[in-house]
PDB file of C-alpha atoms in Angstrom:
ATOM      1  CA  UNK A   1       0.000   0.000   0.000  1.00 61.00           C
ATOM      2  CA  UNK A   2       1.379   3.387  -1.017  1.00 70.00           C
ATOM      3  CA  UNK A   3       2.011   5.764   1.881  1.00 88.00           C
ATOM      4  CA  UNK A   4       1.774   9.530   1.714  1.00 93.00           C
ATOM      5  CA  UNK A   5       3.046  12.298   3.972  1.00 94.00           C
ATOM      6  CA  UNK A   6      -0.564  13.269   4.679  1.00 95.00           C
ATOM      7  CA  UNK A   7      -1.167   9.849   6.264  1.00 95.00           C
ATOM      8  CA  UNK A   8       0.164  11.366   9.489  1.00 94.00           C
ATOM      9  CA  UNK A   9      -3.162  13.245   9.653  1.00 94.00           C
ATOM     10  CA  UNK A  10      -5.362  11.169   7.352  1.00 95.00           C
ATOM     11  CA  UNK A  11      -5.609   7.984   9.388  1.00 94.00           C
ATOM     12  CA  UNK A  12      -7.906   5.136   8.359  1.00 94.00           C
ATOM     13  CA  UNK A  13     -10.644   6.606  10.529  1.00 97.00           C
ATOM     14  CA  UNK A  14     -10.177  10.051   8.971  1.00 97.00           C
ATOM     15  CA  UNK A  15     -10.249   8.631   5.435  1.00 96.00           C
ATOM     16  CA  UNK A  16     -13.442   6.743   6.304  1.00 97.00           C
ATOM     17  CA  UNK A  17     -15.036  10.028   7.367  1.00 97.00           C
ATOM     18  CA  UNK A  18     -13.851  11.665   4.136  1.00 96.00           C
ATOM     19  CA  UNK A  19     -15.475   8.865   2.127  1.00 97.00           C
ATOM     20  CA  UNK A  20     -18.668   9.148   4.163  1.00 97.00           C
ATOM     21  CA  UNK A  21     -18.879  12.912   3.726  1.00 96.00           C
ATOM     22  CA  UNK A  22     -17.779  13.123   0.099  1.00 96.00           C
ATOM     23  CA  UNK A  23     -14.311  14.716   0.272  1.00 95.00           C
ATOM     24  CA  UNK A  24     -12.067  11.655  -0.141  1.00 95.00           C
ATOM     25  CA  UNK A  25     -11.716  11.999  -3.927  1.00 95.00           C
ATOM     26  CA  UNK A  26     -10.462  15.553  -3.477  1.00 94.00           C
ATOM     27  CA  UNK A  27      -7.677  14.466  -1.138  1.00 94.00           C
ATOM     28  CA  UNK A  28      -6.823  11.394  -3.184  1.00 94.00           C
ATOM     29  CA  UNK A  29      -6.171  13.761  -6.080  1.00 94.00           C
ATOM     30  CA  UNK A  30      -3.818  15.760  -3.866  1.00 92.00           C
ATOM     31  CA  UNK A  31      -2.005  12.540  -2.902  1.00 92.00           C
ATOM     32  CA  UNK A  32      -1.647  11.523  -6.555  1.00 90.00           C
ATOM     33  CA  UNK A  33      -0.215  14.940  -7.308  1.00 91.00           C
ATOM     34  CA  UNK A  34       2.502  16.667  -5.323  1.00 88.00           C
ATOM     35  CA  UNK A  35       0.936  15.798  -1.990  1.00 91.00           C
ATOM     36  CA  UNK A  36       1.860  17.426   1.275  1.00 94.00           C
ATOM     37  CA  UNK A  37       5.495  18.520   1.671  1.00 94.00           C
ATOM     38  CA  UNK A  38       7.630  16.753   4.258  1.00 95.00           C
ATOM     39  CA  UNK A  39      10.567  19.164   4.163  1.00 96.00           C
ATOM     40  CA  UNK A  40      11.072  22.906   4.518  1.00 97.00           C
ATOM     41  CA  UNK A  41      10.386  24.604   1.191  1.00 96.00           C
ATOM     42  CA  UNK A  42      11.392  28.189   0.329  1.00 95.00           C
ATOM     43  CA  UNK A  43       7.843  29.438   0.887  1.00 94.00           C
ATOM     44  CA  UNK A  44       7.615  27.779   4.310  1.00 95.00           C
ATOM     45  CA  UNK A  45      11.023  29.212   5.266  1.00 96.00           C
ATOM     46  CA  UNK A  46       9.854  32.678   4.193  1.00 95.00           C
ATOM     47  CA  UNK A  47       6.660  32.282   6.224  1.00 94.00           C
ATOM     48  CA  UNK A  48       8.636  31.329   9.326  1.00 96.00           C
ATOM     49  CA  UNK A  49      10.849  34.428   9.110  1.00 94.00           C
ATOM     50  CA  UNK A  50       7.754  36.572   9.766  1.00 91.00           C
ATOM     51  CA  UNK A  51       6.134  34.352  12.415  1.00 93.00           C
ATOM     52  CA  UNK A  52       5.876  35.994  15.834  1.00 91.00           C
ATOM     53  CA  UNK A  53       3.975  33.203  17.564  1.00 92.00           C
ATOM     54  CA  UNK A  54       2.718  29.662  17.190  1.00 96.00           C
ATOM     55  CA  UNK A  55       0.928  26.945  19.119  1.00 97.00           C
ATOM     56  CA  UNK A  56       2.735  23.752  20.079  1.00 97.00           C
ATOM     57  CA  UNK A  57       0.555  20.697  20.556  1.00 98.00           C
ATOM     58  CA  UNK A  58       1.700  17.657  22.552  1.00 98.00           C
ATOM     59  CA  UNK A  59      -0.022  14.763  24.286  1.00 98.00           C
ATOM     60  CA  UNK A  60       0.666  12.510  27.249  1.00 97.00           C
ATOM     61  CA  UNK A  61       1.296   8.798  26.799  1.00 97.00           C
ATOM     62  CA  UNK A  62      -2.400   8.286  27.605  1.00 96.00           C
ATOM     63  CA  UNK A  63      -3.356  10.642  24.765  1.00 95.00           C
ATOM     64  CA  UNK A  64      -4.399  13.673  26.808  1.00 97.00           C
ATOM     65  CA  UNK A  65      -3.758  16.657  24.487  1.00 97.00           C
ATOM     66  CA  UNK A  66      -2.202  19.956  25.457  1.00 97.00           C
ATOM     67  CA  UNK A  67      -1.581  23.144  23.485  1.00 97.00           C
ATOM     68  CA  UNK A  68       0.868  25.825  24.542  1.00 94.00           C
ATOM     69  CA  UNK A  69       1.485  29.230  22.977  1.00 94.00           C
ATOM     70  CA  UNK A  70       5.013  30.279  22.088  1.00 93.00           C
ATOM     71  CA  UNK A  71       5.886  33.845  21.120  1.00 89.00           C
ATOM     72  CA  UNK A  72       8.928  35.949  20.307  1.00 89.00           C
ATOM     73  CA  UNK A  73      10.384  38.359  17.751  1.00 89.00           C
ATOM     74  CA  UNK A  74       9.741  37.608  14.061  1.00 90.00           C
ATOM     75  CA  UNK A  75      11.652  34.510  12.986  1.00 91.00           C
ATOM     76  CA  UNK A  76      12.300  33.134  16.474  1.00 93.00           C
ATOM     77  CA  UNK A  77      11.137  29.707  15.199  1.00 96.00           C
ATOM     78  CA  UNK A  78      14.179  28.911  13.096  1.00 96.00           C
ATOM     79  CA  UNK A  79      14.983  26.458  10.302  1.00 97.00           C
ATOM     80  CA  UNK A  80      17.846  24.161  11.378  1.00 96.00           C
ATOM     81  CA  UNK A  81      17.811  22.010   8.234  1.00 96.00           C
ATOM     82  CA  UNK A  82      15.249  20.874   5.669  1.00 96.00           C
ATOM     83  CA  UNK A  83      13.520  18.589   8.191  1.00 97.00           C
ATOM     84  CA  UNK A  84      14.153  20.359  11.487  1.00 97.00           C
ATOM     85  CA  UNK A  85      12.861  23.493  13.198  1.00 98.00           C
ATOM     86  CA  UNK A  86      14.078  24.793  16.535  1.00 97.00           C
ATOM     87  CA  UNK A  87      13.484  27.488  19.109  1.00 96.00           C
ATOM     88  CA  UNK A  88      14.765  28.605  22.486  1.00 93.00           C
ATOM     89  CA  UNK A  89      12.122  27.708  25.066  1.00 90.00           C
ATOM     90  CA  UNK A  90      11.647  30.533  27.559  1.00 85.00           C
ATOM     91  CA  UNK A  91      10.759  30.129  31.226  1.00 79.00           C
ATOM     92  CA  UNK A  92       7.044  30.423  31.912  1.00 76.00           C
ATOM     93  CA  UNK A  93       4.669  29.385  34.668  1.00 80.00           C
ATOM     94  CA  UNK A  94       6.794  26.292  35.437  1.00 85.00           C
ATOM     95  CA  UNK A  95       3.987  23.774  34.988  1.00 91.00           C
ATOM     96  CA  UNK A  96       6.203  21.804  32.558  1.00 93.00           C
ATOM     97  CA  UNK A  97       3.270  20.060  30.874  1.00 95.00           C
ATOM     98  CA  UNK A  98       4.930  20.202  27.454  1.00 95.00           C
ATOM     99  CA  UNK A  99       8.208  18.900  28.886  1.00 95.00           C
ATOM    100  CA  UNK A 100       6.438  16.067  30.680  1.00 97.00           C
ATOM    101  CA  UNK A 101       4.455  15.103  27.599  1.00 97.00           C
ATOM    102  CA  UNK A 102       7.553  15.046  25.392  1.00 97.00           C
ATOM    103  CA  UNK A 103       9.366  12.903  27.967  1.00 97.00           C
ATOM    104  CA  UNK A 104       6.875  10.092  27.342  1.00 97.00           C
ATOM    105  CA  UNK A 105       5.426  10.894  23.899  1.00 98.00           C
ATOM    106  CA  UNK A 106       7.464  12.705  21.235  1.00 97.00           C
ATOM    107  CA  UNK A 107       4.529  13.252  18.878  1.00 97.00           C
ATOM    108  CA  UNK A 108       3.973  16.984  18.388  1.00 98.00           C
ATOM    109  CA  UNK A 109       2.174  19.520  16.233  1.00 98.00           C
ATOM    110  CA  UNK A 110       2.828  23.156  15.340  1.00 98.00           C
ATOM    111  CA  UNK A 111       0.065  25.539  14.292  1.00 97.00           C
ATOM    112  CA  UNK A 112       1.028  28.960  12.925  1.00 96.00           C
ATOM    113  CA  UNK A 113      -1.410  31.754  12.160  1.00 92.00           C
ATOM    114  CA  UNK A 114      -0.686  34.972  10.269  1.00 88.00           C
ATOM    115  CA  UNK A 115      -3.784  37.030  10.978  1.00 84.00           C
ATOM    116  CA  UNK A 116      -2.596  40.122   9.096  1.00 80.00           C
ATOM    117  CA  UNK A 117      -2.234  38.218   5.811  1.00 84.00           C
ATOM    118  CA  UNK A 118      -4.870  35.582   6.640  1.00 86.00           C
ATOM    119  CA  UNK A 119      -2.540  32.593   6.299  1.00 88.00           C
ATOM    120  CA  UNK A 120      -2.151  29.483   8.445  1.00 92.00           C
ATOM    121  CA  UNK A 121       0.260  26.551   8.394  1.00 96.00           C
ATOM    122  CA  UNK A 122      -0.036  23.170  10.148  1.00 97.00           C
ATOM    123  CA  UNK A 123       3.057  21.042  10.797  1.00 97.00           C
ATOM    124  CA  UNK A 124       3.022  17.429  12.031  1.00 98.00           C
ATOM    125  CA  UNK A 125       6.058  15.716  13.485  1.00 97.00           C
ATOM    126  CA  UNK A 126       7.923  14.984  16.685  1.00 98.00           C
ATOM    127  CA  UNK A 127       9.784  17.127  19.178  1.00 98.00           C
ATOM    128  CA  UNK A 128      12.494  16.747  21.775  1.00 97.00           C
ATOM    129  CA  UNK A 129      14.090  18.912  24.423  1.00 96.00           C
ATOM    130  CA  UNK A 130      17.831  19.604  24.209  1.00 96.00           C
ATOM    131  CA  UNK A 131      19.527  20.713  27.421  1.00 93.00           C
ATOM    132  CA  UNK A 132      23.101  21.718  28.191  1.00 87.00           C
ATOM    133  CA  UNK A 133      23.949  22.715  24.612  1.00 91.00           C
ATOM    134  CA  UNK A 134      25.150  26.291  24.986  1.00 89.00           C
ATOM    135  CA  UNK A 135      26.134  26.657  21.328  1.00 92.00           C
ATOM    136  CA  UNK A 136      22.707  25.600  20.064  1.00 93.00           C
ATOM    137  CA  UNK A 137      20.974  27.780  22.638  1.00 91.00           C
ATOM    138  CA  UNK A 138      23.049  30.763  21.574  1.00 89.00           C
ATOM    139  CA  UNK A 139      22.155  30.050  17.941  1.00 90.00           C
ATOM    140  CA  UNK A 140      18.425  29.998  18.631  1.00 92.00           C
ATOM    141  CA  UNK A 141      18.061  32.600  21.399  1.00 89.00           C
ATOM    142  CA  UNK A 142      16.654  35.859  19.971  1.00 84.00           C
ATOM    143  CA  UNK A 143      19.052  38.783  20.169  1.00 78.00           C
ATOM    144  CA  UNK A 144      16.355  41.086  21.512  1.00 75.00           C
ATOM    145  CA  UNK A 145      14.591  40.768  24.839  1.00 66.00           C
ATOM    146  CA  UNK A 146      15.797  39.547  28.208  1.00 70.00           C
ATOM    147  CA  UNK A 147      13.675  36.429  28.764  1.00 73.00           C
ATOM    148  CA  UNK A 148      15.479  33.419  30.231  1.00 80.00           C
ATOM    149  CA  UNK A 149      15.661  30.366  27.943  1.00 83.00           C
ATOM    150  CA  UNK A 150      15.620  27.058  29.826  1.00 85.00           C
ATOM    151  CA  UNK A 151      16.475  24.812  26.878  1.00 93.00           C
ATOM    152  CA  UNK A 152      16.005  24.245  23.162  1.00 95.00           C
ATOM    153  CA  UNK A 153      13.138  22.372  21.548  1.00 97.00           C
ATOM    154  CA  UNK A 154      13.869  20.741  18.209  1.00 98.00           C
ATOM    155  CA  UNK A 155      10.946  19.748  15.992  1.00 98.00           C
ATOM    156  CA  UNK A 156      11.324  17.109  13.249  1.00 98.00           C
ATOM    157  CA  UNK A 157       8.886  17.583  10.380  1.00 98.00           C
ATOM    158  CA  UNK A 158       6.867  14.672   8.986  1.00 97.00           C
ATOM    159  CA  UNK A 159       4.382  16.663   6.925  1.00 96.00           C
ATOM    160  CA  UNK A 160       2.918  20.126   6.655  1.00 97.00           C
ATOM    161  CA  UNK A 161       0.015  21.807   4.962  1.00 95.00           C
ATOM    162  CA  UNK A 162      -1.321  25.301   4.455  1.00 90.00           C
ATOM    163  CA  UNK A 163      -4.960  26.296   4.789  1.00 81.00           C
ATOM    164  CA  UNK A 164      -7.135  28.639   2.796  1.00 76.00           C
ATOM    165  CA  UNK A 165      -7.902  32.052   4.336  1.00 79.00           C
ATOM    166  CA  UNK A 166     -11.585  31.247   4.839  1.00 79.00           C
ATOM    167  CA  UNK A 167     -12.963  32.352   8.232  1.00 83.00           C
ATOM    168  CA  UNK A 168      -9.631  33.879   9.391  1.00 82.00           C
ATOM    169  CA  UNK A 169     -10.280  37.338  10.886  1.00 82.00           C
ATOM    170  CA  UNK A 170      -7.829  39.937   9.654  1.00 80.00           C
ATOM    171  CA  UNK A 171      -5.948  41.353  12.645  1.00 82.00           C
ATOM    172  CA  UNK A 172      -3.017  43.749  12.397  1.00 79.00           C
ATOM    173  CA  UNK A 173      -0.146  43.777  14.943  1.00 80.00           C
ATOM    174  CA  UNK A 174      -0.181  46.969  16.963  1.00 83.00           C
ATOM    175  CA  UNK A 175       3.378  47.820  15.860  1.00 83.00           C
ATOM    176  CA  UNK A 176       2.372  47.733  12.184  1.00 82.00           C
ATOM    177  CA  UNK A 177      -0.766  49.768  12.861  1.00 86.00           C
ATOM    178  CA  UNK A 178       1.224  52.314  14.877  1.00 89.00           C
ATOM    179  CA  UNK A 179       3.743  52.712  12.053  1.00 89.00           C
ATOM    180  CA  UNK A 180       0.953  53.434   9.558  1.00 88.00           C
ATOM    181  CA  UNK A 181      -0.686  55.904  11.945  1.00 92.00           C
ATOM    182  CA  UNK A 182       2.654  57.698  12.388  1.00 92.00           C
ATOM    183  CA  UNK A 183       3.080  57.983   8.624  1.00 93.00           C
ATOM    184  CA  UNK A 184      -0.419  59.432   8.322  1.00 93.00           C
ATOM    185  CA  UNK A 185       0.284  61.934  11.096  1.00 93.00           C
ATOM    186  CA  UNK A 186       3.459  63.091   9.388  1.00 93.00           C
ATOM    187  CA  UNK A 187       1.600  63.496   6.104  1.00 93.00           C
ATOM    188  CA  UNK A 188      -1.159  65.481   7.796  1.00 94.00           C
ATOM    189  CA  UNK A 189       1.423  67.791   9.369  1.00 91.00           C
ATOM    190  CA  UNK A 190       3.049  68.291   5.942  1.00 91.00           C
ATOM    191  CA  UNK A 191      -0.299  69.111   4.333  1.00 92.00           C
ATOM    192  CA  UNK A 192      -1.236  71.476   7.162  1.00 90.00           C
ATOM    193  CA  UNK A 193       2.100  73.289   6.733  1.00 90.00           C
ATOM    194  CA  UNK A 194       1.569  73.555   2.980  1.00 87.00           C
ATOM    195  CA  UNK A 195      -1.956  74.884   3.535  1.00 88.00           C
ATOM    196  CA  UNK A 196      -0.727  77.447   6.075  1.00 86.00           C
ATOM    197  CA  UNK A 197       1.940  78.677   3.664  1.00 85.00           C
ATOM    198  CA  UNK A 198      -0.598  78.933   0.834  1.00 83.00           C
ATOM    199  CA  UNK A 199      -3.042  80.903   3.007  1.00 80.00           C
ATOM    200  CA  UNK A 200      -0.193  83.176   4.106  1.00 74.00           C
ATOM    201  CA  UNK A 201       0.703  84.007   0.513  1.00 70.00           C
ATOM    202  CA  UNK A 202      -2.907  84.779  -0.330  1.00 66.00           C
ATOM    203  CA  UNK A 203      -3.072  87.191   2.627  1.00 62.00           C
ATOM    204  CA  UNK A 204      -0.047  89.220   1.517  1.00 62.00           C
TER     205      UNK A 204
END
């Protein structure tokens, strides 16, 4: 039986639901074509350079799921090689649910959302914690900010897919909105100065 990268998500039960609900032919066509990528492509790498946050999904050995948000400066989730992503994991509330889950179940999932451009990317794979590797930590720690990184998490990609923009609300980061507002303010000041000079000449 031919395997596909998308099998990581499309299990037998999922395919049965697709057959039942009429979408299986659509995804079979995708599988016969290029299918889902299993390595970092140039467009995925470009997407990651702008990513400021993502959600990391893990599960316990018993299957109890957990999702944790990770945030940082643009590009803090870095490409290590064509199958590996990595990031410096900052100290948080010290519950260590992700760490505990990965200690007994390496299966993991990354969900990235770009609200401004209405794009989302889903990445399936496995993850592991790397401690006591100062060189790797220095490579992945963002230059800005003063948060303490406890260790590195490396994520091995099995498959990834991008979604359509349907139902994604368009939200703009406050820094981008502030920059546009500042440009508009400067332009208004320029126009007001030009208008004042024009009125002054007419009054002479």
